[in-house]
């Protein structure tokens, strides 16, 4: 086995064939001194290196023997030849990185699922099944709009679970919502739409991505019934109707209807639509106006953000512009991961996983809501992975320092507000592992107590 390993290694040597054995020895010494052949690393077998360089095996054997005598190489009978641990000069020390604040012990940041809930066994089972049955073409460059298998599967799943109206030809696969936001921003600009509205408050990252795509950004205030549609003047708008991010309210039925009649292109961010805890079903806005609404969903909250798996259900008129922008972006999730997700959905494993997660997150939400001081009324608790509690402006300003003292990572509303006056905490109950949630909750209560004192 060791010989097979060393015989398959590729190496680069600054060696000119005409220099013979001395030149080869010099080249190997240089590779070791420069740190390209690291101390303790296995070097190619004499047979393999001789074959690659086109020289006699005896030449390489003598070079290795000489370098072993000089202390550059270490040979052991029955084992591969290695670079001697004392044979290389120490590499220059890298420049020190700027000092970073120590990581917080407790995590209640919003928009993050519990990574420990990722269904490793299910993902592995689906991966094995996909690899056993997929065609060789799967390992090529793939389709520009994403796997046809996943698009067909999503068409049925989204219709069943979220009430979305779509055929696979109107679905494109993207690398998460951030990628989708950038692609949509470019596509709309290319067809002459250069202004996009966002809810106020909303996550600034997505506003920044749209701005980087060439969009002028405006905002629309949010109240207890969701975005104030009557204030919308932009030709395109990004909205979170099922569970406003971060306030948590649901867009009122009359405003949903009014929004679809504004004539604006609507980007519906259904970022946590799978996690509804009350019995009031809130379907996708897209079903009211499939030719006006771009429906965006991802597997970031249900599975893992690192998968970078998202999808857009498009109006027919935007399919070609979005595909063009998608191709220009040069980013797409790996086709194998797309097929694995399709398998999980089609076998029912995805629904079972989502249901398990929903039960776990609902339990955490209930514990969090029950533990909050009576004067703090949680907002947006009907769905999602976070809730919001209002604070005074003075209390919110103290949060970063107080939370740091209690080693708690938590978000405030201030960075998400553009013009509206709103202050508070956004408490994400998905980010912590199950075992760490109690500690995170205790840290939060300590922070709130200190803010009140």
PDB file of C-alpha atoms in Angstrom, residues 162-449:
ATOM      1  CA  UNK A 162     -46.236  26.382  -0.163  1.00  0.00           C
ATOM      2  CA  UNK A 163     -48.999  26.714  -2.789  1.00  0.00           C
ATOM      3  CA  UNK A 164     -46.558  27.946  -5.446  1.00  0.00           C
ATOM      4  CA  UNK A 165     -47.697  27.737  -9.081  1.00  0.00           C
ATOM      5  CA  UNK A 166     -44.817  26.769 -11.323  1.00  0.00           C
ATOM      6  CA  UNK A 167     -43.685  24.392 -13.991  1.00  0.00           C
ATOM      7  CA  UNK A 168     -40.044  23.251 -14.055  1.00  0.00           C
ATOM      8  CA  UNK A 169     -39.262  25.472 -17.051  1.00  0.00           C
ATOM      9  CA  UNK A 170     -39.824  28.530 -14.831  1.00  0.00           C
ATOM     10  CA  UNK A 171     -37.535  27.366 -12.040  1.00  0.00           C
ATOM     11  CA  UNK A 172     -33.810  28.107 -11.863  1.00  0.00           C
ATOM     12  CA  UNK A 173     -31.383  26.819  -9.255  1.00  0.00           C
ATOM     13  CA  UNK A 174     -29.004  29.279  -7.626  1.00  0.00           C
ATOM     14  CA  UNK A 175     -26.367  29.262  -4.913  1.00  0.00           C
ATOM     15  CA  UNK A 176     -28.511  30.509  -2.031  1.00  0.00           C
ATOM     16  CA  UNK A 177     -30.537  33.703  -1.552  1.00  0.00           C
ATOM     17  CA  UNK A 178     -27.546  36.057  -1.628  1.00  0.00           C
ATOM     18  CA  UNK A 179     -26.654  34.736  -5.060  1.00  0.00           C
ATOM     19  CA  UNK A 180     -30.302  34.956  -6.110  1.00  0.00           C
ATOM     20  CA  UNK A 181     -30.480  38.582  -4.975  1.00  0.00           C
ATOM     21  CA  UNK A 182     -27.434  39.489  -7.031  1.00  0.00           C
ATOM     22  CA  UNK A 183     -28.682  37.614 -10.106  1.00  0.00           C
ATOM     23  CA  UNK A 184     -32.149  39.181  -9.937  1.00  0.00           C
ATOM     24  CA  UNK A 185     -30.651  42.636  -9.456  1.00  0.00           C
ATOM     25  CA  UNK A 186     -28.563  42.245 -12.617  1.00  0.00           C
ATOM     26  CA  UNK A 187     -31.437  40.715 -14.601  1.00  0.00           C
ATOM     27  CA  UNK A 188     -33.835  43.536 -13.727  1.00  0.00           C
ATOM     28  CA  UNK A 189     -31.208  46.133 -14.580  1.00  0.00           C
ATOM     29  CA  UNK A 190     -30.677  44.465 -17.948  1.00  0.00           C
ATOM     30  CA  UNK A 191     -34.365  44.872 -18.819  1.00  0.00           C
ATOM     31  CA  UNK A 192     -34.447  48.484 -17.726  1.00  0.00           C
ATOM     32  CA  UNK A 193     -35.479  48.276 -14.063  1.00  0.00           C
ATOM     33  CA  UNK A 194     -32.883  50.130 -12.007  1.00  0.00           C
ATOM     34  CA  UNK A 195     -34.632  50.680  -8.681  1.00  0.00           C
ATOM     35  CA  UNK A 196     -35.613  48.190  -5.993  1.00  0.00           C
ATOM     36  CA  UNK A 197     -37.474  48.767  -2.751  1.00  0.00           C
ATOM     37  CA  UNK A 198     -36.863  46.866   0.468  1.00  0.00           C
ATOM     38  CA  UNK A 199     -38.821  46.654   3.675  1.00  0.00           C
ATOM     39  CA  UNK A 200     -37.680  48.938   6.480  1.00  0.00           C
ATOM     40  CA  UNK A 201     -36.282  47.284   8.547  1.00  0.00           C
ATOM     41  CA  UNK A 202     -34.611  44.523   6.540  1.00  0.00           C
ATOM     42  CA  UNK A 203     -31.259  42.753   6.449  1.00  0.00           C
ATOM     43  CA  UNK A 204     -28.737  45.243   5.051  1.00  0.00           C
ATOM     44  CA  UNK A 205     -26.701  42.542   3.306  1.00  0.00           C
ATOM     45  CA  UNK A 206     -29.401  41.981   0.715  1.00  0.00           C
ATOM     46  CA  UNK A 207     -29.809  45.700   0.115  1.00  0.00           C
ATOM     47  CA  UNK A 208     -26.057  45.916  -0.428  1.00  0.00           C
ATOM     48  CA  UNK A 209     -26.102  43.044  -2.923  1.00  0.00           C
ATOM     49  CA  UNK A 210     -28.874  44.672  -4.950  1.00  0.00           C
ATOM     50  CA  UNK A 211     -26.993  47.967  -4.902  1.00  0.00           C
ATOM     51  CA  UNK A 212     -23.827  46.205  -6.098  1.00  0.00           C
ATOM     52  CA  UNK A 213     -25.878  44.818  -9.004  1.00  0.00           C
ATOM     53  CA  UNK A 214     -26.626  48.368 -10.121  1.00  0.00           C
ATOM     54  CA  UNK A 215     -29.951  48.958  -8.377  1.00  0.00           C
ATOM     55  CA  UNK A 216     -30.909  52.176  -6.642  1.00  0.00           C
ATOM     56  CA  UNK A 217     -32.298  51.234  -3.245  1.00  0.00           C
ATOM     57  CA  UNK A 218     -35.440  52.676  -1.672  1.00  0.00           C
ATOM     58  CA  UNK A 219     -37.312  51.509   1.402  1.00  0.00           C
ATOM     59  CA  UNK A 220     -40.926  51.019   2.484  1.00  0.00           C
ATOM     60  CA  UNK A 221     -41.866  51.129   6.191  1.00  0.00           C
ATOM     61  CA  UNK A 222     -43.258  48.127   8.038  1.00  0.00           C
ATOM     62  CA  UNK A 223     -46.008  48.291  10.651  1.00  0.00           C
ATOM     63  CA  UNK A 224     -48.149  45.737  12.467  1.00  0.00           C
ATOM     64  CA  UNK A 225     -49.735  44.571   9.207  1.00  0.00           C
ATOM     65  CA  UNK A 226     -46.477  44.221   7.299  1.00  0.00           C
ATOM     66  CA  UNK A 227     -45.081  46.434   4.575  1.00  0.00           C
ATOM     67  CA  UNK A 228     -47.130  49.575   3.931  1.00  0.00           C
ATOM     68  CA  UNK A 229     -47.931  48.837   0.305  1.00  0.00           C
ATOM     69  CA  UNK A 230     -49.506  52.256  -0.238  1.00  0.00           C
ATOM     70  CA  UNK A 231     -46.026  53.804   0.212  1.00  0.00           C
ATOM     71  CA  UNK A 232     -44.441  51.700  -2.538  1.00  0.00           C
ATOM     72  CA  UNK A 233     -43.360  53.708  -5.596  1.00  0.00           C
ATOM     73  CA  UNK A 234     -40.477  51.615  -6.975  1.00  0.00           C
ATOM     74  CA  UNK A 235     -40.855  49.323 -10.023  1.00  0.00           C
ATOM     75  CA  UNK A 236     -39.475  46.334  -8.065  1.00  0.00           C
ATOM     76  CA  UNK A 237     -39.695  45.313  -4.425  1.00  0.00           C
ATOM     77  CA  UNK A 238     -38.254  42.621  -2.145  1.00  0.00           C
ATOM     78  CA  UNK A 239     -40.694  41.455   0.503  1.00  0.00           C
ATOM     79  CA  UNK A 240     -40.967  38.775   3.217  1.00  0.00           C
ATOM     80  CA  UNK A 241     -44.767  38.383   3.385  1.00  0.00           C
ATOM     81  CA  UNK A 242     -45.131  35.176   5.418  1.00  0.00           C
ATOM     82  CA  UNK A 243     -42.832  36.250   8.276  1.00  0.00           C
ATOM     83  CA  UNK A 244     -41.399  39.736   7.931  1.00  0.00           C
ATOM     84  CA  UNK A 245     -37.676  39.812   8.480  1.00  0.00           C
ATOM     85  CA  UNK A 246     -36.843  40.834  11.170  1.00  0.00           C
ATOM     86  CA  UNK A 247     -40.070  42.128  12.774  1.00  0.00           C
ATOM     87  CA  UNK A 248     -41.912  38.833  12.246  1.00  0.00           C
ATOM     88  CA  UNK A 249     -45.370  40.100  11.260  1.00  0.00           C
ATOM     89  CA  UNK A 250     -47.401  38.536   8.445  1.00  0.00           C
ATOM     90  CA  UNK A 251     -48.415  40.719   5.514  1.00  0.00           C
ATOM     91  CA  UNK A 252     -52.148  41.379   5.907  1.00  0.00           C
ATOM     92  CA  UNK A 253     -54.491  39.796   3.295  1.00  0.00           C
ATOM     93  CA  UNK A 254     -55.656  43.145   1.874  1.00  0.00           C
ATOM     94  CA  UNK A 255     -52.049  44.283   1.502  1.00  0.00           C
ATOM     95  CA  UNK A 256     -51.080  41.036  -0.209  1.00  0.00           C
ATOM     96  CA  UNK A 257     -53.763  41.668  -2.805  1.00  0.00           C
ATOM     97  CA  UNK A 258     -52.857  45.334  -3.127  1.00  0.00           C
ATOM     98  CA  UNK A 259     -49.180  44.506  -3.591  1.00  0.00           C
ATOM     99  CA  UNK A 260     -49.868  42.220  -6.543  1.00  0.00           C
ATOM    100  CA  UNK A 261     -51.855  45.045  -8.192  1.00  0.00           C
ATOM    101  CA  UNK A 262     -49.154  47.696  -7.969  1.00  0.00           C
ATOM    102  CA  UNK A 263     -47.537  46.600 -11.223  1.00  0.00           C
ATOM    103  CA  UNK A 264     -44.166  46.192  -9.508  1.00  0.00           C
ATOM    104  CA  UNK A 265     -41.967  43.144  -9.961  1.00  0.00           C
ATOM    105  CA  UNK A 266     -42.137  41.415  -6.567  1.00  0.00           C
ATOM    106  CA  UNK A 267     -39.330  39.287  -5.146  1.00  0.00           C
ATOM    107  CA  UNK A 268     -40.903  37.067  -2.487  1.00  0.00           C
ATOM    108  CA  UNK A 269     -38.276  35.919   0.009  1.00  0.00           C
ATOM    109  CA  UNK A 270     -39.840  32.844   1.624  1.00  0.00           C
ATOM    110  CA  UNK A 271     -36.783  32.427   3.835  1.00  0.00           C
ATOM    111  CA  UNK A 272     -38.350  30.308   6.589  1.00  0.00           C
ATOM    112  CA  UNK A 273     -41.712  29.288   5.147  1.00  0.00           C
ATOM    113  CA  UNK A 274     -41.343  25.696   6.357  1.00  0.00           C
ATOM    114  CA  UNK A 275     -41.342  26.716  10.008  1.00  0.00           C
ATOM    115  CA  UNK A 276     -44.866  27.773  10.902  1.00  0.00           C
ATOM    116  CA  UNK A 277     -45.945  27.042  14.477  1.00  0.00           C
ATOM    117  CA  UNK A 278     -49.556  28.197  14.597  1.00  0.00           C
ATOM    118  CA  UNK A 279     -52.385  26.624  12.612  1.00  0.00           C
ATOM    119  CA  UNK A 280     -52.887  29.639  10.380  1.00  0.00           C
ATOM    120  CA  UNK A 281     -51.469  28.535   7.052  1.00  0.00           C
ATOM    121  CA  UNK A 282     -49.868  31.325   5.072  1.00  0.00           C
ATOM    122  CA  UNK A 283     -49.317  30.311   1.477  1.00  0.00           C
ATOM    123  CA  UNK A 284     -46.926  31.890  -0.940  1.00  0.00           C
ATOM    124  CA  UNK A 285     -47.784  35.314  -2.334  1.00  0.00           C
ATOM    125  CA  UNK A 286     -46.660  34.020  -5.724  1.00  0.00           C
ATOM    126  CA  UNK A 287     -49.908  32.106  -6.242  1.00  0.00           C
ATOM    127  CA  UNK A 288     -51.822  35.410  -6.435  1.00  0.00           C
ATOM    128  CA  UNK A 289     -49.774  36.735  -9.353  1.00  0.00           C
ATOM    129  CA  UNK A 290     -47.391  34.196 -10.909  1.00  0.00           C
ATOM    130  CA  UNK A 291     -46.482  36.619 -13.702  1.00  0.00           C
ATOM    131  CA  UNK A 292     -45.551  39.426 -11.294  1.00  0.00           C
ATOM    132  CA  UNK A 293     -43.864  37.550  -8.434  1.00  0.00           C
ATOM    133  CA  UNK A 294     -40.395  36.003  -8.305  1.00  0.00           C
ATOM    134  CA  UNK A 295     -40.582  33.339  -5.600  1.00  0.00           C
ATOM    135  CA  UNK A 296     -37.267  32.678  -3.816  1.00  0.00           C
ATOM    136  CA  UNK A 297     -36.579  29.754  -1.502  1.00  0.00           C
ATOM    137  CA  UNK A 298     -33.531  27.953  -0.152  1.00  0.00           C
ATOM    138  CA  UNK A 299     -32.402  24.927   1.831  1.00  0.00           C
ATOM    139  CA  UNK A 300     -30.296  27.161   4.096  1.00  0.00           C
ATOM    140  CA  UNK A 301     -32.662  27.086   7.077  1.00  0.00           C
ATOM    141  CA  UNK A 302     -33.937  23.527   6.635  1.00  0.00           C
ATOM    142  CA  UNK A 303     -30.593  21.849   5.905  1.00  0.00           C
ATOM    143  CA  UNK A 304     -27.471  24.042   5.986  1.00  0.00           C
ATOM    144  CA  UNK A 305     -26.360  27.435   4.630  1.00  0.00           C
ATOM    145  CA  UNK A 306     -23.059  25.930   3.455  1.00  0.00           C
ATOM    146  CA  UNK A 307     -24.859  23.829   0.837  1.00  0.00           C
ATOM    147  CA  UNK A 308     -25.600  27.063  -1.070  1.00  0.00           C
ATOM    148  CA  UNK A 309     -28.796  25.600  -2.531  1.00  0.00           C
ATOM    149  CA  UNK A 310     -31.585  27.953  -3.540  1.00  0.00           C
ATOM    150  CA  UNK A 311     -34.222  28.357  -6.224  1.00  0.00           C
ATOM    151  CA  UNK A 312     -36.235  30.995  -8.034  1.00  0.00           C
ATOM    152  CA  UNK A 313     -39.678  30.492  -9.542  1.00  0.00           C
ATOM    153  CA  UNK A 314     -39.938  33.121 -12.252  1.00  0.00           C
ATOM    154  CA  UNK A 315     -42.568  34.899 -14.297  1.00  0.00           C
ATOM    155  CA  UNK A 316     -42.284  33.719 -17.906  1.00  0.00           C
ATOM    156  CA  UNK A 317     -41.024  37.120 -19.059  1.00  0.00           C
ATOM    157  CA  UNK A 318     -38.052  36.950 -16.692  1.00  0.00           C
ATOM    158  CA  UNK A 319     -36.846  33.404 -17.361  1.00  0.00           C
ATOM    159  CA  UNK A 320     -34.415  34.327 -20.142  1.00  0.00           C
ATOM    160  CA  UNK A 321     -33.012  37.496 -18.464  1.00  0.00           C
ATOM    161  CA  UNK A 322     -32.432  35.624 -15.201  1.00  0.00           C
ATOM    162  CA  UNK A 323     -30.788  32.662 -16.952  1.00  0.00           C
ATOM    163  CA  UNK A 324     -28.476  35.091 -18.755  1.00  0.00           C
ATOM    164  CA  UNK A 325     -27.563  36.810 -15.490  1.00  0.00           C
ATOM    165  CA  UNK A 326     -27.119  33.423 -13.827  1.00  0.00           C
ATOM    166  CA  UNK A 327     -24.705  32.315 -16.545  1.00  0.00           C
ATOM    167  CA  UNK A 328     -22.775  35.584 -16.232  1.00  0.00           C
ATOM    168  CA  UNK A 329     -22.405  35.095 -12.479  1.00  0.00           C
ATOM    169  CA  UNK A 330     -20.504  31.848 -13.027  1.00  0.00           C
ATOM    170  CA  UNK A 331     -21.856  30.349  -9.805  1.00  0.00           C
ATOM    171  CA  UNK A 332     -24.066  27.325  -9.372  1.00  0.00           C
ATOM    172  CA  UNK A 333     -24.387  24.716  -6.619  1.00  0.00           C
ATOM    173  CA  UNK A 334     -22.804  21.341  -7.460  1.00  0.00           C
ATOM    174  CA  UNK A 335     -25.102  19.180  -9.549  1.00  0.00           C
ATOM    175  CA  UNK A 336     -24.571  16.204  -7.260  1.00  0.00           C
ATOM    176  CA  UNK A 337     -25.942  18.161  -4.292  1.00  0.00           C
ATOM    177  CA  UNK A 338     -28.930  19.189  -6.377  1.00  0.00           C
ATOM    178  CA  UNK A 339     -29.698  15.555  -7.145  1.00  0.00           C
ATOM    179  CA  UNK A 340     -29.281  14.559  -3.507  1.00  0.00           C
ATOM    180  CA  UNK A 341     -31.806  17.198  -2.445  1.00  0.00           C
ATOM    181  CA  UNK A 342     -34.196  16.008  -5.154  1.00  0.00           C
ATOM    182  CA  UNK A 343     -33.870  12.453  -3.860  1.00  0.00           C
ATOM    183  CA  UNK A 344     -34.546  13.526  -0.274  1.00  0.00           C
ATOM    184  CA  UNK A 345     -37.680  15.379  -1.339  1.00  0.00           C
ATOM    185  CA  UNK A 346     -39.016  12.651  -3.601  1.00  0.00           C
ATOM    186  CA  UNK A 347     -38.514   9.912  -0.987  1.00  0.00           C
ATOM    187  CA  UNK A 348     -40.205  11.922   1.769  1.00  0.00           C
ATOM    188  CA  UNK A 349     -37.022  12.144   3.837  1.00  0.00           C
ATOM    189  CA  UNK A 350     -36.892  15.920   3.475  1.00  0.00           C
ATOM    190  CA  UNK A 351     -40.427  16.372   4.848  1.00  0.00           C
ATOM    191  CA  UNK A 352     -39.627  14.128   7.812  1.00  0.00           C
ATOM    192  CA  UNK A 353     -36.474  16.112   8.535  1.00  0.00           C
ATOM    193  CA  UNK A 354     -38.312  19.443   8.321  1.00  0.00           C
ATOM    194  CA  UNK A 355     -41.004  18.157  10.673  1.00  0.00           C
ATOM    195  CA  UNK A 356     -38.370  17.068  13.230  1.00  0.00           C
ATOM    196  CA  UNK A 357     -36.701  20.463  13.005  1.00  0.00           C
ATOM    197  CA  UNK A 358     -40.039  22.246  13.355  1.00  0.00           C
ATOM    198  CA  UNK A 359     -40.757  20.378  16.591  1.00  0.00           C
ATOM    199  CA  UNK A 360     -37.316  21.194  17.986  1.00  0.00           C
ATOM    200  CA  UNK A 361     -37.426  24.880  17.059  1.00  0.00           C
ATOM    201  CA  UNK A 362     -40.964  25.291  18.351  1.00  0.00           C
ATOM    202  CA  UNK A 363     -39.840  23.866  21.701  1.00  0.00           C
ATOM    203  CA  UNK A 364     -37.021  26.401  21.860  1.00  0.00           C
ATOM    204  CA  UNK A 365     -39.345  29.244  20.893  1.00  0.00           C
ATOM    205  CA  UNK A 366     -41.751  28.268  23.677  1.00  0.00           C
ATOM    206  CA  UNK A 367     -38.941  28.138  26.244  1.00  0.00           C
ATOM    207  CA  UNK A 368     -37.606  31.485  25.097  1.00  0.00           C
ATOM    208  CA  UNK A 369     -40.994  33.218  25.110  1.00  0.00           C
ATOM    209  CA  UNK A 370     -41.824  31.833  28.567  1.00  0.00           C
ATOM    210  CA  UNK A 371     -38.457  32.917  30.017  1.00  0.00           C
ATOM    211  CA  UNK A 372     -38.606  36.546  28.876  1.00  0.00           C
ATOM    212  CA  UNK A 373     -39.401  39.158  31.511  1.00  0.00           C
ATOM    213  CA  UNK A 374     -43.090  40.103  31.560  1.00  0.00           C
ATOM    214  CA  UNK A 375     -42.444  43.651  30.350  1.00  0.00           C
ATOM    215  CA  UNK A 376     -40.869  42.351  27.121  1.00  0.00           C
ATOM    216  CA  UNK A 377     -43.501  41.160  24.661  1.00  0.00           C
ATOM    217  CA  UNK A 378     -42.042  38.843  21.999  1.00  0.00           C
ATOM    218  CA  UNK A 379     -42.964  39.719  18.425  1.00  0.00           C
ATOM    219  CA  UNK A 380     -43.078  37.442  15.391  1.00  0.00           C
ATOM    220  CA  UNK A 381     -43.383  34.173  17.304  1.00  0.00           C
ATOM    221  CA  UNK A 382     -45.796  32.465  14.898  1.00  0.00           C
ATOM    222  CA  UNK A 383     -43.040  31.248  12.576  1.00  0.00           C
ATOM    223  CA  UNK A 384     -39.373  31.180  11.769  1.00  0.00           C
ATOM    224  CA  UNK A 385     -36.145  30.869  13.736  1.00  0.00           C
ATOM    225  CA  UNK A 386     -36.168  34.203  15.542  1.00  0.00           C
ATOM    226  CA  UNK A 387     -38.344  36.578  17.504  1.00  0.00           C
ATOM    227  CA  UNK A 388     -37.984  40.256  18.269  1.00  0.00           C
ATOM    228  CA  UNK A 389     -38.328  42.178  21.507  1.00  0.00           C
ATOM    229  CA  UNK A 390     -38.567  45.957  21.539  1.00  0.00           C
ATOM    230  CA  UNK A 391     -36.079  47.983  23.577  1.00  0.00           C
ATOM    231  CA  UNK A 392     -35.549  51.661  24.178  1.00  0.00           C
ATOM    232  CA  UNK A 393     -32.956  53.392  22.053  1.00  0.00           C
ATOM    233  CA  UNK A 394     -30.711  53.797  25.087  1.00  0.00           C
ATOM    234  CA  UNK A 395     -30.966  50.119  26.044  1.00  0.00           C
ATOM    235  CA  UNK A 396     -30.273  48.959  22.487  1.00  0.00           C
ATOM    236  CA  UNK A 397     -27.129  51.092  22.378  1.00  0.00           C
ATOM    237  CA  UNK A 398     -25.786  49.226  25.412  1.00  0.00           C
ATOM    238  CA  UNK A 399     -26.435  45.754  24.004  1.00  0.00           C
ATOM    239  CA  UNK A 400     -23.082  45.146  22.220  1.00  0.00           C
ATOM    240  CA  UNK A 401     -21.013  45.871  25.329  1.00  0.00           C
ATOM    241  CA  UNK A 402     -23.329  44.071  27.748  1.00  0.00           C
ATOM    242  CA  UNK A 403     -23.677  41.028  25.498  1.00  0.00           C
ATOM    243  CA  UNK A 404     -19.901  40.849  25.125  1.00  0.00           C
ATOM    244  CA  UNK A 405     -19.508  40.705  28.890  1.00  0.00           C
ATOM    245  CA  UNK A 406     -21.806  37.688  28.930  1.00  0.00           C
ATOM    246  CA  UNK A 407     -20.134  36.151  25.855  1.00  0.00           C
ATOM    247  CA  UNK A 408     -23.370  36.266  23.870  1.00  0.00           C
ATOM    248  CA  UNK A 409     -23.636  36.779  20.113  1.00  0.00           C
ATOM    249  CA  UNK A 410     -26.940  38.508  19.426  1.00  0.00           C
ATOM    250  CA  UNK A 411     -28.272  41.021  16.892  1.00  0.00           C
ATOM    251  CA  UNK A 412     -30.002  44.360  17.357  1.00  0.00           C
ATOM    252  CA  UNK A 413     -32.522  46.039  15.083  1.00  0.00           C
ATOM    253  CA  UNK A 414     -30.464  49.212  14.543  1.00  0.00           C
ATOM    254  CA  UNK A 415     -28.268  47.975  11.640  1.00  0.00           C
ATOM    255  CA  UNK A 416     -31.389  46.852   9.752  1.00  0.00           C
ATOM    256  CA  UNK A 417     -33.284  50.134   9.974  1.00  0.00           C
ATOM    257  CA  UNK A 418     -32.963  52.772   7.272  1.00  0.00           C
ATOM    258  CA  UNK A 419     -35.408  55.539   8.183  1.00  0.00           C
ATOM    259  CA  UNK A 420     -37.950  54.061  10.562  1.00  0.00           C
ATOM    260  CA  UNK A 421     -37.403  54.489  14.297  1.00  0.00           C
ATOM    261  CA  UNK A 422     -37.369  51.003  15.756  1.00  0.00           C
ATOM    262  CA  UNK A 423     -35.129  49.522  18.427  1.00  0.00           C
ATOM    263  CA  UNK A 424     -34.821  46.079  19.930  1.00  0.00           C
ATOM    264  CA  UNK A 425     -33.198  42.673  20.013  1.00  0.00           C
ATOM    265  CA  UNK A 426     -33.512  40.003  17.355  1.00  0.00           C
ATOM    266  CA  UNK A 427     -33.167  36.689  19.163  1.00  0.00           C
ATOM    267  CA  UNK A 428     -32.358  33.707  16.958  1.00  0.00           C
ATOM    268  CA  UNK A 429     -33.150  30.423  18.659  1.00  0.00           C
ATOM    269  CA  UNK A 430     -31.905  28.171  15.867  1.00  0.00           C
ATOM    270  CA  UNK A 431     -28.173  28.869  15.921  1.00  0.00           C
ATOM    271  CA  UNK A 432     -27.299  27.136  19.195  1.00  0.00           C
ATOM    272  CA  UNK A 433     -27.053  23.403  19.467  1.00  0.00           C
ATOM    273  CA  UNK A 434     -29.728  21.723  21.556  1.00  0.00           C
ATOM    274  CA  UNK A 435     -27.301  21.152  24.413  1.00  0.00           C
ATOM    275  CA  UNK A 436     -26.100  24.763  24.367  1.00  0.00           C
ATOM    276  CA  UNK A 437     -29.505  26.409  24.176  1.00  0.00           C
ATOM    277  CA  UNK A 438     -30.041  26.466  27.947  1.00  0.00           C
ATOM    278  CA  UNK A 439     -26.747  28.285  28.471  1.00  0.00           C
ATOM    279  CA  UNK A 440     -27.526  30.731  25.682  1.00  0.00           C
ATOM    280  CA  UNK A 441     -30.937  31.443  27.183  1.00  0.00           C
ATOM    281  CA  UNK A 442     -29.405  32.071  30.611  1.00  0.00           C
ATOM    282  CA  UNK A 443     -26.887  34.459  29.042  1.00  0.00           C
ATOM    283  CA  UNK A 444     -29.714  36.336  27.326  1.00  0.00           C
ATOM    284  CA  UNK A 445     -31.632  36.715  30.586  1.00  0.00           C
ATOM    285  CA  UNK A 446     -28.480  38.005  32.282  1.00  0.00           C
ATOM    286  CA  UNK A 447     -28.058  40.579  29.514  1.00  0.00           C
ATOM    287  CA  UNK A 448     -31.671  41.710  29.810  1.00  0.00           C
ATOM    288  CA  UNK A 449     -31.388  41.983  33.581  1.00  0.00           C
TER     289      UNK A 449
END
